[in-house]
Every structure is written in C-alpha cells, then in structure tokens.
Amino acid sequence: MVPLGYITDSEVADESVAEKVYFQGLSKNGVLMITLNYSASIDTFASYAEYVVHLLDKTIASSFNGREIGNEKLIGILDLQNITYSNVDVRGMITGFQFLQAYYPERLATCYLLHMPQFFVTIWRFVCRFLDKATQQKMRIVMSEEQKQEFIREVGEDVVPEEYGGRAKLVLLQDVVVNY
C-alpha cells in the first residue's frame, strides 16, 4: 500500500480538497493535536484507508521530526457540527477507529467529540461496541459549557482553535510540509 514508505499528498489530493483535517501543533503537555471536521465524502474503502494512513503518518511525522522518543501520542478533535442523518457513515467511523486501534496502538491520547447532535448519541453507542475498552476510555464528549472549559484547560488555550474557544488558527494538514 505504501511503496515509498509513506503516502504522498498527491495520492490523496481528492480528499485534501475537502479541507477537513487541520494540524494544531502541540498541546500544553506536548501532545500533538489535530482537528477533523466530519465529512462523509470518501468514495471507496481503499481510498478511505489510504487517506487515514496518510493523515496519521503525516500528522505524527510533522510534529516530532527529529525529536522522536517512540511513544508519540495525539489528541484528536472530531467536530460533528456538520453531521446529518444523510451523511453519517457508521461503517467508515468504525473502520477509522479500528484502523487506529490496530495499526497505531497507543497513539491516541484523547479524542474530543464536539457539537454532537442528539440523534448521534444512539449511533455513537453502536460505534462504541466495535471499539476496545482502552479506546472507549479515551473518548470525551463535549456538550456543556463546563465540559468545553475543561477541554480548553486540558489541551491549552493556545492550541485550541478559535472556533472552539481557544486562540489558535486552523492550519490545513495539506499545508504542513514534512521531510520524510
């Protein structure tokens, strides 16, 4: 799947056009942070898997290049503001999280789910059945103002995007240059 050892930006250009993944830098505790705006626009499983590998590899490589210690983690923000009944891809969500569990074990420090609509609660319970207990414990649903403030305190106001109450600007993942 990756003859060069990584997937180039040009190989996933169709997905990058959607502008749904952002690189936020390091949290106040030195953990890499990325933001994903939910979008179910991927055509095939193969292109989805390729995009997930590209996303994770580029994210990890771009934040720690030259400073690797072997246990690099990441914080994910999954923004569900644009999710609707018609664009929910339950299979894709399950596959994405299972991919993370199987091929990038222990990379996920925490995943914050923001702007979760009420209808999605039932869907999320179903998705969780396919996740191992360790991954489930890393998921944090942010719905109340108190939870939002706790999220900002935990991650750090300087890296939380302005859209979510912090001070950081969103930086598209495809704009990040990595020297593999």
mmCIF file of C-alpha atoms in Angstrom:
data_model
loop_
_atom_site.group_PDB
_atom_site.id
_atom_site.type_symbol
_atom_site.label_atom_id
_atom_site.label_comp_id
_atom_site.label_asym_id
_atom_site.label_seq_id
_atom_site.Cartn_x
_atom_site.Cartn_y
_atom_site.Cartn_z
ATOM 1 C CA MET A 1 0.000 0.000 0.000
ATOM 2 C CA VAL A 2 2.904 2.388 0.663
ATOM 3 C CA PRO A 3 5.879 1.560 -1.587
ATOM 4 C CA LEU A 4 7.687 4.843 -0.725
ATOM 5 C CA GLY A 5 7.210 4.233 2.989
ATOM 6 C CA TYR A 6 4.578 6.974 3.114
ATOM 7 C CA ILE A 7 1.601 8.193 1.092
ATOM 8 C CA THR A 8 2.231 11.444 -0.769
ATOM 9 C CA ASP A 9 -0.117 14.430 -0.695
ATOM 10 C CA SER A 10 -0.798 13.973 -4.406
ATOM 11 C CA GLU A 11 -2.078 10.425 -3.825
ATOM 12 C CA VAL A 12 -4.857 11.741 -1.578
ATOM 13 C CA ALA A 13 -5.433 15.061 -3.344
ATOM 14 C CA ASP A 14 -9.141 14.355 -3.881
ATOM 15 C CA GLU A 15 -9.694 14.035 -0.138
ATOM 16 C CA SER A 16 -7.490 17.019 0.727
ATOM 17 C CA VAL A 17 -9.701 19.309 -1.366
ATOM 18 C CA ALA A 18 -12.465 18.860 1.224
ATOM 19 C CA GLU A 19 -10.332 20.757 3.789
ATOM 20 C CA LYS A 20 -11.445 18.654 6.726
ATOM 21 C CA VAL A 21 -8.221 17.928 8.645
ATOM 22 C CA TYR A 22 -6.195 20.548 10.497
ATOM 23 C CA PHE A 23 -2.879 20.358 12.323
ATOM 24 C CA GLN A 24 -2.875 22.328 15.572
ATOM 25 C CA GLY A 25 0.642 21.705 16.871
ATOM 26 C CA LEU A 26 1.418 20.520 20.382
ATOM 27 C CA SER A 27 -0.844 20.800 23.418
ATOM 28 C CA LYS A 28 0.348 22.385 26.650
ATOM 29 C CA ASN A 29 1.598 18.911 27.678
ATOM 30 C CA GLY A 30 3.478 18.353 24.415
ATOM 31 C CA VAL A 31 0.885 16.073 22.814
ATOM 32 C CA LEU A 32 0.174 16.532 19.112
ATOM 33 C CA MET A 33 -3.284 17.865 18.297
ATOM 34 C CA ILE A 34 -5.340 17.532 15.111
ATOM 35 C CA THR A 35 -8.854 18.679 14.263
ATOM 36 C CA LEU A 36 -11.169 16.738 11.957
ATOM 37 C CA ASN A 37 -14.361 18.226 10.578
ATOM 38 C CA TYR A 38 -16.707 15.343 9.915
ATOM 39 C CA SER A 39 -17.343 14.722 6.241
ATOM 40 C CA ALA A 40 -18.519 11.505 4.634
ATOM 41 C CA SER A 41 -17.179 12.218 1.153
ATOM 42 C CA ILE A 42 -14.888 9.235 0.592
ATOM 43 C CA ASP A 43 -15.764 7.070 -2.405
ATOM 44 C CA THR A 44 -14.209 3.673 -1.654
ATOM 45 C CA PHE A 45 -12.823 1.754 1.275
ATOM 46 C CA ALA A 46 -9.377 1.684 -0.369
ATOM 47 C CA SER A 47 -9.278 5.471 -0.718
ATOM 48 C CA TYR A 48 -10.536 5.830 2.862
ATOM 49 C CA ALA A 49 -7.837 3.518 4.240
ATOM 50 C CA GLU A 50 -5.189 5.316 2.193
ATOM 51 C CA TYR A 51 -6.368 8.697 3.484
ATOM 52 C CA VAL A 52 -6.381 7.511 7.119
ATOM 53 C CA VAL A 53 -2.809 6.179 6.773
ATOM 54 C CA HIS A 54 -1.711 9.449 5.133
ATOM 55 C CA LEU A 55 -3.403 11.519 7.821
ATOM 56 C CA LEU A 56 -1.891 9.622 10.747
ATOM 57 C CA ASP A 57 1.600 9.236 9.276
ATOM 58 C CA LYS A 58 1.871 12.871 8.202
ATOM 59 C CA THR A 59 0.482 14.127 11.490
ATOM 60 C CA ILE A 60 2.905 12.086 13.571
ATOM 61 C CA ALA A 61 5.901 12.833 11.317
ATOM 62 C CA SER A 62 5.214 16.566 11.115
ATOM 63 C CA SER A 63 5.084 17.146 14.826
ATOM 64 C CA PHE A 64 8.032 15.139 16.060
ATOM 65 C CA ASN A 65 10.515 15.147 13.176
ATOM 66 C CA GLY A 66 13.945 14.946 14.804
ATOM 67 C CA ARG A 67 12.530 14.637 18.328
ATOM 68 C CA GLU A 68 11.054 11.139 18.244
ATOM 69 C CA ILE A 69 11.033 9.225 21.506
ATOM 70 C CA GLY A 70 8.977 6.226 20.399
ATOM 71 C CA ASN A 71 5.727 6.869 22.236
ATOM 72 C CA GLU A 72 4.361 9.908 20.437
ATOM 73 C CA LYS A 73 0.667 10.445 21.083
ATOM 74 C CA LEU A 74 -2.011 12.591 19.536
ATOM 75 C CA ILE A 75 -5.150 14.387 20.625
ATOM 76 C CA GLY A 76 -7.998 14.380 18.150
ATOM 77 C CA ILE A 77 -10.858 16.823 17.944
ATOM 78 C CA LEU A 78 -13.746 15.393 15.958
ATOM 79 C CA ASP A 79 -16.150 18.214 15.093
ATOM 80 C CA LEU A 80 -19.600 16.793 14.368
ATOM 81 C CA GLN A 81 -21.252 20.136 13.643
ATOM 82 C CA ASN A 82 -21.959 19.250 10.004
ATOM 83 C CA ILE A 83 -23.135 15.696 10.595
ATOM 84 C CA THR A 84 -26.663 14.864 9.478
ATOM 85 C CA TYR A 85 -28.723 11.715 9.058
ATOM 86 C CA SER A 86 -27.924 11.717 5.362
ATOM 87 C CA ASN A 87 -24.129 11.913 5.683
ATOM 88 C CA VAL A 88 -23.491 9.606 8.652
ATOM 89 C CA ASP A 89 -21.085 6.861 7.626
ATOM 90 C CA VAL A 90 -21.187 4.471 10.572
ATOM 91 C CA ARG A 91 -19.080 1.858 8.787
ATOM 92 C CA GLY A 92 -16.471 4.494 7.968
ATOM 93 C CA MET A 93 -16.308 5.694 11.575
ATOM 94 C CA ILE A 94 -15.962 2.147 12.892
ATOM 95 C CA THR A 95 -13.287 1.387 10.300
ATOM 96 C CA GLY A 96 -11.353 4.569 11.102
ATOM 97 C CA PHE A 97 -11.249 3.872 14.826
ATOM 98 C CA GLN A 98 -10.453 0.179 14.304
ATOM 99 C CA PHE A 99 -7.638 1.189 11.946
ATOM 100 C CA LEU A 100 -6.255 3.469 14.652
ATOM 101 C CA GLN A 101 -6.509 0.669 17.243
ATOM 102 C CA ALA A 102 -4.922 -1.997 15.035
ATOM 103 C CA TYR A 103 -2.123 -0.131 13.259
ATOM 104 C CA TYR A 104 -1.407 2.808 15.558
ATOM 105 C CA PRO A 105 -1.923 1.283 19.002
ATOM 106 C CA GLU A 106 -1.494 3.670 21.883
ATOM 107 C CA ARG A 107 -1.033 6.716 19.620
ATOM 108 C CA LEU A 108 -4.382 8.189 20.657
ATOM 109 C CA ALA A 109 -4.121 10.121 23.907
ATOM 110 C CA THR A 110 -7.653 11.554 23.825
ATOM 111 C CA CYS A 111 -10.378 12.180 21.262
ATOM 112 C CA TYR A 112 -12.803 15.014 21.932
ATOM 113 C CA LEU A 113 -16.166 14.846 20.157
ATOM 114 C CA LEU A 114 -17.589 18.349 19.754
ATOM 115 C CA HIS A 115 -21.008 19.567 18.601
ATOM 116 C CA MET A 116 -22.573 16.110 18.861
ATOM 117 C CA PRO A 117 -26.227 16.324 17.806
ATOM 118 C CA GLN A 118 -28.759 14.432 19.901
ATOM 119 C CA PHE A 119 -29.571 11.913 17.154
ATOM 120 C CA PHE A 120 -25.908 10.889 17.057
ATOM 121 C CA VAL A 121 -25.877 9.630 20.669
ATOM 122 C CA THR A 122 -27.539 6.354 19.629
ATOM 123 C CA ILE A 123 -25.181 5.996 16.668
ATOM 124 C CA TRP A 124 -22.175 6.623 18.914
ATOM 125 C CA ARG A 125 -23.306 3.899 21.328
ATOM 126 C CA PHE A 126 -23.411 1.499 18.376
ATOM 127 C CA VAL A 127 -19.952 2.573 17.143
ATOM 128 C CA CYS A 128 -18.524 2.051 20.652
ATOM 129 C CA ARG A 129 -19.477 -1.639 20.538
ATOM 130 C CA PHE A 130 -16.729 -2.088 17.947
ATOM 131 C CA LEU A 131 -14.050 -0.265 19.935
ATOM 132 C CA ASP A 132 -11.879 -1.844 22.575
ATOM 133 C CA LYS A 133 -12.255 -0.643 26.148
ATOM 134 C CA ALA A 134 -8.962 1.273 26.117
ATOM 135 C CA THR A 135 -10.061 3.311 23.087
ATOM 136 C CA GLN A 136 -13.527 3.952 24.538
ATOM 137 C CA GLN A 137 -11.947 5.372 27.690
ATOM 138 C CA LYS A 138 -10.018 7.906 25.592
ATOM 139 C CA MET A 139 -13.213 9.382 24.120
ATOM 140 C CA ARG A 140 -14.596 12.571 25.636
ATOM 141 C CA ILE A 141 -17.922 14.007 24.536
ATOM 142 C CA VAL A 142 -18.041 17.785 24.988
ATOM 143 C CA MET A 143 -21.604 19.098 25.147
ATOM 144 C CA SER A 144 -21.927 21.567 28.027
ATOM 145 C CA GLU A 145 -20.137 24.866 28.574
ATOM 146 C CA GLU A 146 -18.440 23.349 31.641
ATOM 147 C CA GLN A 147 -17.111 20.437 29.551
ATOM 148 C CA LYS A 148 -15.905 22.902 26.909
ATOM 149 C CA GLN A 149 -13.958 24.911 29.500
ATOM 150 C CA GLU A 150 -12.431 21.703 30.888
ATOM 151 C CA PHE A 151 -11.422 20.678 27.342
ATOM 152 C CA ILE A 152 -9.734 24.065 26.787
ATOM 153 C CA ARG A 153 -7.913 23.824 30.153
ATOM 154 C CA GLU A 154 -6.707 20.260 29.480
ATOM 155 C CA VAL A 155 -5.416 20.941 25.973
ATOM 156 C CA GLY A 156 -4.316 24.562 26.320
ATOM 157 C CA GLU A 157 -5.974 27.709 25.042
ATOM 158 C CA ASP A 158 -3.036 28.483 22.730
ATOM 159 C CA VAL A 159 -3.610 25.371 20.565
ATOM 160 C CA VAL A 160 -7.399 25.080 20.708
ATOM 161 C CA PRO A 161 -8.804 26.665 17.525
ATOM 162 C CA GLU A 162 -10.679 29.960 17.841
ATOM 163 C CA GLU A 163 -13.785 28.168 16.564
ATOM 164 C CA TYR A 164 -13.835 26.131 19.788
ATOM 165 C CA GLY A 165 -12.952 28.868 22.283
ATOM 166 C CA GLY A 166 -9.160 28.920 22.018
ATOM 167 C CA ARG A 167 -6.684 31.282 20.352
ATOM 168 C CA ALA A 168 -5.174 29.146 17.586
ATOM 169 C CA LYS A 169 -5.792 29.441 13.866
ATOM 170 C CA LEU A 170 -6.679 26.320 11.899
ATOM 171 C CA VAL A 171 -3.786 25.045 9.734
ATOM 172 C CA LEU A 172 -4.766 22.650 6.948
ATOM 173 C CA LEU A 173 -2.883 19.373 7.091
ATOM 174 C CA GLN A 174 -2.033 19.594 3.383
ATOM 175 C CA ASP A 175 -0.265 22.925 4.084
ATOM 176 C CA VAL A 176 2.119 21.209 6.519
ATOM 177 C CA VAL A 177 5.426 20.233 4.894
ATOM 178 C CA VAL A 178 7.096 17.036 6.082
ATOM 179 C CA ASN A 179 10.588 15.856 5.185
ATOM 180 C CA TYR A 180 10.188 12.084 5.409
#
